[in-house]
Amino acid sequence: MNINNILKEKQTTSFEFFPPKESAQEAVLFDTIESLAKLNPDFVSITYGAGGSSGEKTFNWTKLIQDQYKFTTMMHLTCYGNDPDDIDRICTQMQAAGIDNVLALRGDPPKEGSVKSHFKYANEMVQYIHDTHGDMSIGVAGYPEKHTQAVDLKTDMDNLKRKVDAGADFIITQLFFDNELLYRFRDSAAKLQIDIPIVAGIMPIVGYSQVVRFTQMCGATIPDKLLSRLEKASPEDAIKIGVEHAIYQCQDLIAQKTAGIHYYTLNRSSSVIDVLRQL
Ligand SMILES: Cc1cc2nc3c(=O)[nH]c(=O)nc-3n(C[C@H](O)[C@H](O)[C@H](O)COP(=O)(O)OP(=O)(O)OC[C@H]3O[C@@H](n4cnc5c(N)ncnc54)[C@H](O)[C@@H]3O)c2cc1C
């Protein structure tokens, strides 16, 4: 099913997984999916290793999850590692397997070596998929605190608009810990006539060092008060604080009629289950 149609009907709940690198982690992912399946997500998405390293894996996991659990699925796909022929082949393969949703991303260049990359920015790939596989639902990434490489938020929003004009159907945001950032992003989008659904990316924090690492990587900020509570907390208490904060964010996002909430699960279920149970 196309996600843009689901978004027309309701406020969505979705989960993001990544393809495990080692077989030992596969069992963990299966357990996670089993537990989260009970929460009836509207869709689930599977990340893509830029550089094409996990491309086949991403497709196989997406298909397996869809076939086994009957979820609506979305496969992430990056410009890095793929030329137009690859994109065409992958989208054809996806559609033949009944996977109708793609999150079109630029990705990041690999730290070592080089990979092919015909499309310089995600908007170019969005346009290509829209022109060649127009019946697919296309999602794109949005950054409430701007993308790390963007000079400023205004420039980044203009670039987001390029993706929307190229044919994106919905936006999924980078994680954030202060809802005001999302509402500011939503207002800036509206001023640019970006009128497609904006789904909020939420990651329940599971530890101080984890959140510091993640925020450094993706350029998200974390409120000082929350950070200092996490720093002083025991590992068990840090998980509780993370759940509490995610509930606080999600309750407000739901009340503010956010199009949907996309949970970055990190292939673990317990915090997401705790959040959703209390919601
Ligand atoms: C929900 C979500 C899921 C993700 N999943 C994955 C994944 O599965 N695999 C993965 O490798 N990465 C993933 N990422 C990370 C993403 O690939 C990186 O953030 C990447 O650096 C940017 O991708 P993008 O699609 O946003 O790029 P773009 O939209 O192309 O933007 C990249 C940068 O270029 C600028 N820019 C964009 N278009 C233009 C233009 N036409 N001219 C000049 N400048 C421009 C933007 O302002 C931005 O600074 C995900 C991110 C999010 C938010």
PDB file of C-alpha atoms in Angstrom, residues 27-276:
ATOM      1  CA  ALA A  27      17.667 -13.038  15.951  1.00  0.00           C
ATOM      2  CA  VAL A  28      17.520  -9.756  17.892  1.00  0.00           C
ATOM      3  CA  LEU A  29      15.817  -8.044  14.971  1.00  0.00           C
ATOM      4  CA  PHE A  30      13.296 -10.873  14.586  1.00  0.00           C
ATOM      5  CA  ASP A  31      12.464 -10.637  18.313  1.00  0.00           C
ATOM      6  CA  THR A  32      12.087  -6.870  17.994  1.00  0.00           C
ATOM      7  CA  ILE A  33       9.768  -7.163  14.998  1.00  0.00           C
ATOM      8  CA  GLU A  34       7.699  -9.868  16.747  1.00  0.00           C
ATOM      9  CA  SER A  35       7.177  -7.578  19.753  1.00  0.00           C
ATOM     10  CA  LEU A  36       6.488  -4.457  17.724  1.00  0.00           C
ATOM     11  CA  ALA A  37       4.102  -6.269  15.358  1.00  0.00           C
ATOM     12  CA  LYS A  38       1.561  -6.352  18.204  1.00  0.00           C
ATOM     13  CA  LEU A  39       1.435  -2.556  18.045  1.00  0.00           C
ATOM     14  CA  ASN A  40       0.100  -2.650  14.449  1.00  0.00           C
ATOM     15  CA  PRO A  41       2.408  -0.091  12.804  1.00  0.00           C
ATOM     16  CA  ASP A  42       1.075   1.679   9.723  1.00  0.00           C
ATOM     17  CA  PHE A  43       4.380   1.021   7.985  1.00  0.00           C
ATOM     18  CA  VAL A  44       7.963   0.018   8.705  1.00  0.00           C
ATOM     19  CA  SER A  45      11.123   1.131   6.921  1.00  0.00           C
ATOM     20  CA  ILE A  46      14.516  -0.455   6.373  1.00  0.00           C
ATOM     21  CA  THR A  47      17.682   1.624   6.050  1.00  0.00           C
ATOM     22  CA  TYR A  48      20.175   1.446   3.209  1.00  0.00           C
ATOM     23  CA  GLY A  49      23.968   1.410   3.547  1.00  0.00           C
ATOM     24  CA  ALA A  50      25.266   4.280   1.437  1.00  0.00           C
ATOM     25  CA  GLY A  51      27.760   2.983  -1.053  1.00  0.00           C
ATOM     26  CA  GLY A  52      25.440   0.130  -1.882  1.00  0.00           C
ATOM     27  CA  SER A  53      27.074  -2.092   0.752  1.00  0.00           C
ATOM     28  CA  SER A  54      23.794  -3.312   2.172  1.00  0.00           C
ATOM     29  CA  GLY A  55      21.600  -2.675  -0.877  1.00  0.00           C
ATOM     30  CA  GLU A  56      20.751  -6.312  -1.504  1.00  0.00           C
ATOM     31  CA  LYS A  57      20.380  -6.882   2.236  1.00  0.00           C
ATOM     32  CA  THR A  58      17.991  -3.936   2.528  1.00  0.00           C
ATOM     33  CA  PHE A  59      15.822  -5.292  -0.266  1.00  0.00           C
ATOM     34  CA  ASN A  60      15.852  -8.831   1.161  1.00  0.00           C
ATOM     35  CA  TRP A  61      14.922  -7.653   4.656  1.00  0.00           C
ATOM     36  CA  THR A  62      12.210  -5.347   3.348  1.00  0.00           C
ATOM     37  CA  LYS A  63      10.665  -8.168   1.329  1.00  0.00           C
ATOM     38  CA  LEU A  64      10.992 -10.684   4.143  1.00  0.00           C
ATOM     39  CA  ILE A  65       9.371  -8.363   6.693  1.00  0.00           C
ATOM     40  CA  GLN A  66       6.585  -7.557   4.266  1.00  0.00           C
ATOM     41  CA  ASP A  67       5.926 -11.180   3.333  1.00  0.00           C
ATOM     42  CA  GLN A  68       6.186 -12.558   6.854  1.00  0.00           C
ATOM     43  CA  TYR A  69       4.418  -9.837   8.835  1.00  0.00           C
ATOM     44  CA  LYS A  70       2.185  -8.306   6.140  1.00  0.00           C
ATOM     45  CA  PHE A  71       3.337  -4.807   7.040  1.00  0.00           C
ATOM     46  CA  THR A  72       3.346  -1.952   4.568  1.00  0.00           C
ATOM     47  CA  THR A  73       7.067  -1.456   3.998  1.00  0.00           C
ATOM     48  CA  MET A  74       9.345   1.282   2.743  1.00  0.00           C
ATOM     49  CA  MET A  75      12.869   0.726   1.503  1.00  0.00           C
ATOM     50  CA  HIS A  76      15.490   3.488   1.921  1.00  0.00           C
ATOM     51  CA  LEU A  77      17.621   4.105  -1.164  1.00  0.00           C
ATOM     52  CA  THR A  78      20.643   6.378  -1.624  1.00  0.00           C
ATOM     53  CA  CYS A  79      22.181   8.273  -4.556  1.00  0.00           C
ATOM     54  CA  TYR A  80      25.591   7.084  -3.382  1.00  0.00           C
ATOM     55  CA  GLY A  81      26.281   3.675  -4.873  1.00  0.00           C
ATOM     56  CA  ASN A  82      23.618   3.847  -7.564  1.00  0.00           C
ATOM     57  CA  ASP A  83      23.378   5.229 -11.081  1.00  0.00           C
ATOM     58  CA  PRO A  84      20.064   5.681 -12.923  1.00  0.00           C
ATOM     59  CA  ASP A  85      20.117   2.089 -14.248  1.00  0.00           C
ATOM     60  CA  ASP A  86      20.567   0.765 -10.716  1.00  0.00           C
ATOM     61  CA  ILE A  87      17.733   2.928  -9.400  1.00  0.00           C
ATOM     62  CA  ASP A  88      15.492   1.766 -12.216  1.00  0.00           C
ATOM     63  CA  ARG A  89      16.373  -1.901 -11.617  1.00  0.00           C
ATOM     64  CA  ILE A  90      15.903  -1.637  -7.839  1.00  0.00           C
ATOM     65  CA  CYS A  91      12.553   0.181  -8.129  1.00  0.00           C
ATOM     66  CA  THR A  92      11.331  -2.387 -10.668  1.00  0.00           C
ATOM     67  CA  GLN A  93      12.428  -5.188  -8.318  1.00  0.00           C
ATOM     68  CA  MET A  94      10.689  -3.461  -5.404  1.00  0.00           C
ATOM     69  CA  GLN A  95       7.434  -3.016  -7.262  1.00  0.00           C
ATOM     70  CA  ALA A  96       7.486  -6.616  -8.483  1.00  0.00           C
ATOM     71  CA  ALA A  97       7.780  -7.622  -4.825  1.00  0.00           C
ATOM     72  CA  GLY A  98       4.889  -5.335  -3.835  1.00  0.00           C
ATOM     73  CA  ILE A  99       7.104  -2.754  -2.117  1.00  0.00           C
ATOM     74  CA  ASP A 100       5.569   0.529  -3.260  1.00  0.00           C
ATOM     75  CA  ASN A 101       7.360   3.001  -1.009  1.00  0.00           C
ATOM     76  CA  VAL A 102      10.853   4.418  -1.194  1.00  0.00           C
ATOM     77  CA  LEU A 103      12.708   6.897   1.022  1.00  0.00           C
ATOM     78  CA  ALA A 104      14.910   8.712  -1.504  1.00  0.00           C
ATOM     79  CA  LEU A 105      18.137   9.940   0.102  1.00  0.00           C
ATOM     80  CA  ARG A 106      21.458  11.271  -1.012  1.00  0.00           C
ATOM     81  CA  GLY A 107      23.297   9.284   1.655  1.00  0.00           C
ATOM     82  CA  ASP A 108      26.819  10.106   2.791  1.00  0.00           C
ATOM     83  CA  PRO A 109      30.026   9.295   0.950  1.00  0.00           C
ATOM     84  CA  PRO A 110      31.854   6.279   2.403  1.00  0.00           C
ATOM     85  CA  LYS A 111      34.754   7.121   4.759  1.00  0.00           C
ATOM     86  CA  GLU A 112      37.129   5.003   2.676  1.00  0.00           C
ATOM     87  CA  GLY A 113      37.268   4.473  -1.056  1.00  0.00           C
ATOM     88  CA  SER A 114      34.834   5.914  -3.535  1.00  0.00           C
ATOM     89  CA  VAL A 115      31.476   4.845  -4.920  1.00  0.00           C
ATOM     90  CA  LYS A 116      29.574   5.786  -8.002  1.00  0.00           C
ATOM     91  CA  SER A 117      27.105   8.578  -7.561  1.00  0.00           C
ATOM     92  CA  HIS A 118      25.355   9.909 -10.626  1.00  0.00           C
ATOM     93  CA  PHE A 119      22.823  11.992  -8.742  1.00  0.00           C
ATOM     94  CA  LYS A 120      24.483  14.746  -6.754  1.00  0.00           C
ATOM     95  CA  TYR A 121      21.521  15.533  -4.527  1.00  0.00           C
ATOM     96  CA  ALA A 122      18.405  13.665  -3.451  1.00  0.00           C
ATOM     97  CA  ASN A 123      16.093  15.960  -5.458  1.00  0.00           C
ATOM     98  CA  GLU A 124      17.632  14.622  -8.679  1.00  0.00           C
ATOM     99  CA  MET A 125      16.901  11.022  -7.703  1.00  0.00           C
ATOM    100  CA  VAL A 126      13.389  11.949  -6.545  1.00  0.00           C
ATOM    101  CA  GLN A 127      12.742  13.455  -9.984  1.00  0.00           C
ATOM    102  CA  TYR A 128      14.116  10.333 -11.698  1.00  0.00           C
ATOM    103  CA  ILE A 129      11.975   7.940  -9.623  1.00  0.00           C
ATOM    104  CA  HIS A 130       8.944  10.175 -10.093  1.00  0.00           C
ATOM    105  CA  ASP A 131       9.465  10.149 -13.882  1.00  0.00           C
ATOM    106  CA  THR A 132      10.205   6.435 -14.202  1.00  0.00           C
ATOM    107  CA  HIS A 133       8.170   4.857 -11.388  1.00  0.00           C
ATOM    108  CA  GLY A 134       5.493   7.494 -10.841  1.00  0.00           C
ATOM    109  CA  ASP A 135       3.123   5.151  -9.046  1.00  0.00           C
ATOM    110  CA  MET A 136       5.529   4.658  -6.146  1.00  0.00           C
ATOM    111  CA  SER A 137       5.170   6.699  -2.989  1.00  0.00           C
ATOM    112  CA  ILE A 138       8.323   8.764  -2.426  1.00  0.00           C
ATOM    113  CA  GLY A 139       9.477   9.965   0.976  1.00  0.00           C
ATOM    114  CA  VAL A 140      12.385  12.334   1.612  1.00  0.00           C
ATOM    115  CA  ALA A 141      14.427  13.420   4.645  1.00  0.00           C
ATOM    116  CA  GLY A 142      13.878  16.754   6.403  1.00  0.00           C
ATOM    117  CA  TYR A 143      16.050  18.410   9.052  1.00  0.00           C
ATOM    118  CA  PRO A 144      14.349  20.560  11.728  1.00  0.00           C
ATOM    119  CA  GLU A 145      17.787  21.831  12.820  1.00  0.00           C
ATOM    120  CA  LYS A 146      19.177  21.912   9.239  1.00  0.00           C
ATOM    121  CA  HIS A 147      21.365  19.321   7.570  1.00  0.00           C
ATOM    122  CA  THR A 148      24.936  19.300   8.924  1.00  0.00           C
ATOM    123  CA  GLN A 149      26.376  20.464   5.581  1.00  0.00           C
ATOM    124  CA  ALA A 150      23.837  23.206   4.902  1.00  0.00           C
ATOM    125  CA  VAL A 151      25.045  26.774   5.413  1.00  0.00           C
ATOM    126  CA  ASP A 152      21.814  27.750   7.161  1.00  0.00           C
ATOM    127  CA  LEU A 153      18.255  26.584   7.733  1.00  0.00           C
ATOM    128  CA  LYS A 154      16.845  28.818   5.004  1.00  0.00           C
ATOM    129  CA  THR A 155      19.126  27.286   2.336  1.00  0.00           C
ATOM    130  CA  ASP A 156      18.313  23.806   3.582  1.00  0.00           C
ATOM    131  CA  MET A 157      14.574  24.532   3.442  1.00  0.00           C
ATOM    132  CA  ASP A 158      14.971  25.786  -0.151  1.00  0.00           C
ATOM    133  CA  ASN A 159      16.677  22.495  -0.961  1.00  0.00           C
ATOM    134  CA  LEU A 160      13.871  20.583   0.743  1.00  0.00           C
ATOM    135  CA  LYS A 161      11.454  22.441  -1.503  1.00  0.00           C
ATOM    136  CA  ARG A 162      13.412  21.158  -4.538  1.00  0.00           C
ATOM    137  CA  LYS A 163      12.714  17.596  -3.372  1.00  0.00           C
ATOM    138  CA  VAL A 164       9.035  18.364  -2.943  1.00  0.00           C
ATOM    139  CA  ASP A 165       8.803  20.007  -6.366  1.00  0.00           C
ATOM    140  CA  ALA A 166      10.563  16.988  -7.872  1.00  0.00           C
ATOM    141  CA  GLY A 167       7.746  14.722  -6.695  1.00  0.00           C
ATOM    142  CA  ALA A 168       8.198  13.814  -3.005  1.00  0.00           C
ATOM    143  CA  ASP A 169       4.972  12.679  -1.331  1.00  0.00           C
ATOM    144  CA  PHE A 170       5.968  13.031   2.319  1.00  0.00           C
ATOM    145  CA  ILE A 171       8.844  14.053   4.582  1.00  0.00           C
ATOM    146  CA  ILE A 172      10.335  12.119   7.495  1.00  0.00           C
ATOM    147  CA  THR A 173      12.418  14.244   9.825  1.00  0.00           C
ATOM    148  CA  GLN A 174      15.746  13.728  11.453  1.00  0.00           C
ATOM    149  CA  LEU A 175      15.427  12.992  15.175  1.00  0.00           C
ATOM    150  CA  PHE A 176      14.952  15.970  17.509  1.00  0.00           C
ATOM    151  CA  PHE A 177      14.376  16.371  21.243  1.00  0.00           C
ATOM    152  CA  ASP A 178      12.604  19.719  21.389  1.00  0.00           C
ATOM    153  CA  ASN A 179       9.228  19.872  19.648  1.00  0.00           C
ATOM    154  CA  GLU A 180       9.502  23.616  19.116  1.00  0.00           C
ATOM    155  CA  LEU A 181      12.148  22.837  16.476  1.00  0.00           C
ATOM    156  CA  LEU A 182       9.651  20.683  14.593  1.00  0.00           C
ATOM    157  CA  TYR A 183       6.937  23.332  14.766  1.00  0.00           C
ATOM    158  CA  ARG A 184       9.396  25.990  13.497  1.00  0.00           C
ATOM    159  CA  PHE A 185      10.356  23.629  10.657  1.00  0.00           C
ATOM    160  CA  ARG A 186       6.684  23.005   9.854  1.00  0.00           C
ATOM    161  CA  ASP A 187       5.977  26.757   9.756  1.00  0.00           C
ATOM    162  CA  SER A 188       8.979  27.421   7.476  1.00  0.00           C
ATOM    163  CA  ALA A 189       7.821  24.603   5.191  1.00  0.00           C
ATOM    164  CA  ALA A 190       4.311  26.070   5.012  1.00  0.00           C
ATOM    165  CA  LYS A 191       5.767  29.469   4.038  1.00  0.00           C
ATOM    166  CA  LEU A 192       7.486  27.744   1.094  1.00  0.00           C
ATOM    167  CA  GLN A 193       4.198  26.088   0.065  1.00  0.00           C
ATOM    168  CA  ILE A 194       5.505  22.694   1.137  1.00  0.00           C
ATOM    169  CA  ASP A 195       2.162  21.083   1.776  1.00  0.00           C
ATOM    170  CA  ILE A 196       3.007  17.372   1.919  1.00  0.00           C
ATOM    171  CA  PRO A 197       2.792  15.488   5.264  1.00  0.00           C
ATOM    172  CA  ILE A 198       5.716  15.920   7.669  1.00  0.00           C
ATOM    173  CA  VAL A 199       6.272  12.806   9.779  1.00  0.00           C
ATOM    174  CA  ALA A 200       8.270  13.392  12.981  1.00  0.00           C
ATOM    175  CA  GLY A 201      11.330  11.206  13.650  1.00  0.00           C
ATOM    176  CA  ILE A 202      11.559  10.212  17.319  1.00  0.00           C
ATOM    177  CA  MET A 203      14.319   8.259  18.998  1.00  0.00           C
ATOM    178  CA  PRO A 204      13.798   7.189  22.617  1.00  0.00           C
ATOM    179  CA  ILE A 205      17.163   7.837  24.284  1.00  0.00           C
ATOM    180  CA  VAL A 206      18.758   4.755  25.829  1.00  0.00           C
ATOM    181  CA  GLY A 207      21.898   6.265  27.350  1.00  0.00           C
ATOM    182  CA  TYR A 208      24.039   9.352  27.793  1.00  0.00           C
ATOM    183  CA  SER A 209      26.948   8.332  25.555  1.00  0.00           C
ATOM    184  CA  GLN A 210      24.566   6.977  22.890  1.00  0.00           C
ATOM    185  CA  VAL A 211      22.677  10.266  22.627  1.00  0.00           C
ATOM    186  CA  VAL A 212      25.876  12.332  22.612  1.00  0.00           C
ATOM    187  CA  ARG A 213      27.255  10.172  19.772  1.00  0.00           C
ATOM    188  CA  PHE A 214      24.032  10.364  17.762  1.00  0.00           C
ATOM    189  CA  THR A 215      23.528  14.073  18.141  1.00  0.00           C
ATOM    190  CA  GLN A 216      27.133  14.748  17.118  1.00  0.00           C
ATOM    191  CA  MET A 217      26.644  12.579  14.051  1.00  0.00           C
ATOM    192  CA  CYS A 218      23.371  14.045  12.831  1.00  0.00           C
ATOM    193  CA  GLY A 219      23.612  17.618  14.090  1.00  0.00           C
ATOM    194  CA  ALA A 220      20.587  17.435  16.407  1.00  0.00           C
ATOM    195  CA  THR A 221      20.738  19.286  19.722  1.00  0.00           C
ATOM    196  CA  ILE A 222      19.652  18.058  23.104  1.00  0.00           C
ATOM    197  CA  PRO A 223      18.179  20.372  25.767  1.00  0.00           C
ATOM    198  CA  ASP A 224      20.775  21.098  28.514  1.00  0.00           C
ATOM    199  CA  LYS A 225      18.459  20.030  31.335  1.00  0.00           C
ATOM    200  CA  LEU A 226      17.773  16.677  29.720  1.00  0.00           C
ATOM    201  CA  LEU A 227      21.449  16.120  28.973  1.00  0.00           C
ATOM    202  CA  SER A 228      22.546  16.835  32.533  1.00  0.00           C
ATOM    203  CA  ARG A 229      19.854  14.486  33.935  1.00  0.00           C
ATOM    204  CA  LEU A 230      21.118  11.757  31.617  1.00  0.00           C
ATOM    205  CA  GLU A 231      24.725  12.382  32.545  1.00  0.00           C
ATOM    206  CA  LYS A 232      24.006  11.853  36.243  1.00  0.00           C
ATOM    207  CA  ALA A 233      21.656   8.889  35.770  1.00  0.00           C
ATOM    208  CA  SER A 234      22.448   5.180  36.152  1.00  0.00           C
ATOM    209  CA  PRO A 235      22.085   3.150  32.898  1.00  0.00           C
ATOM    210  CA  GLU A 236      18.648   1.899  34.037  1.00  0.00           C
ATOM    211  CA  ASP A 237      17.481   5.395  34.969  1.00  0.00           C
ATOM    212  CA  ALA A 238      18.772   6.816  31.672  1.00  0.00           C
ATOM    213  CA  ILE A 239      16.465   4.421  29.802  1.00  0.00           C
ATOM    214  CA  LYS A 240      13.536   5.531  31.984  1.00  0.00           C
ATOM    215  CA  ILE A 241      14.348   9.202  31.339  1.00  0.00           C
ATOM    216  CA  GLY A 242      14.524   8.478  27.600  1.00  0.00           C
ATOM    217  CA  VAL A 243      11.084   6.837  27.619  1.00  0.00           C
ATOM    218  CA  GLU A 244       9.615   9.626  29.739  1.00  0.00           C
ATOM    219  CA  HIS A 245      10.976  12.297  27.378  1.00  0.00           C
ATOM    220  CA  ALA A 246       9.742  10.461  24.251  1.00  0.00           C
ATOM    221  CA  ILE A 247       6.250  10.151  25.779  1.00  0.00           C
ATOM    222  CA  TYR A 248       6.284  13.873  26.583  1.00  0.00           C
ATOM    223  CA  GLN A 249       7.303  14.673  22.984  1.00  0.00           C
ATOM    224  CA  CYS A 250       4.836  12.275  21.359  1.00  0.00           C
ATOM    225  CA  GLN A 251       1.825  13.362  23.436  1.00  0.00           C
ATOM    226  CA  ASP A 252       2.419  16.921  22.310  1.00  0.00           C
ATOM    227  CA  LEU A 253       3.093  15.928  18.664  1.00  0.00           C
ATOM    228  CA  ILE A 254      -0.171  13.985  18.569  1.00  0.00           C
ATOM    229  CA  ALA A 255      -2.089  16.878  20.116  1.00  0.00           C
ATOM    230  CA  GLN A 256      -0.519  19.251  17.589  1.00  0.00           C
ATOM    231  CA  LYS A 257      -1.857  17.050  14.760  1.00  0.00           C
ATOM    232  CA  THR A 258       1.551  15.972  13.453  1.00  0.00           C
ATOM    233  CA  ALA A 259       1.093  13.787  10.353  1.00  0.00           C
ATOM    234  CA  GLY A 260       2.768  10.792  11.947  1.00  0.00           C
ATOM    235  CA  ILE A 261       5.518   9.580  14.268  1.00  0.00           C
ATOM    236  CA  HIS A 262       8.404   7.503  12.919  1.00  0.00           C
ATOM    237  CA  TYR A 263      10.348   5.700  15.663  1.00  0.00           C
ATOM    238  CA  TYR A 264      14.052   5.109  15.183  1.00  0.00           C
ATOM    239  CA  THR A 265      14.051   1.723  16.929  1.00  0.00           C
ATOM    240  CA  LEU A 266      17.776   0.906  16.568  1.00  0.00           C
ATOM    241  CA  ASN A 267      16.447  -2.665  16.224  1.00  0.00           C
ATOM    242  CA  ARG A 268      15.404  -2.706  19.900  1.00  0.00           C
ATOM    243  CA  SER A 269      11.817  -2.783  21.024  1.00  0.00           C
ATOM    244  CA  SER A 270      11.502  -2.242  24.763  1.00  0.00           C
ATOM    245  CA  SER A 271      11.645   1.580  24.931  1.00  0.00           C
ATOM    246  CA  VAL A 272       9.356   1.989  21.909  1.00  0.00           C
ATOM    247  CA  ILE A 273       6.867  -0.452  23.450  1.00  0.00           C
ATOM    248  CA  ASP A 274       6.974   1.445  26.753  1.00  0.00           C
ATOM    249  CA  VAL A 275       6.343   4.725  24.929  1.00  0.00           C
ATOM    250  CA  LEU A 276       3.470   3.403  22.839  1.00  0.00           C
TER     251      LEU A 276
END
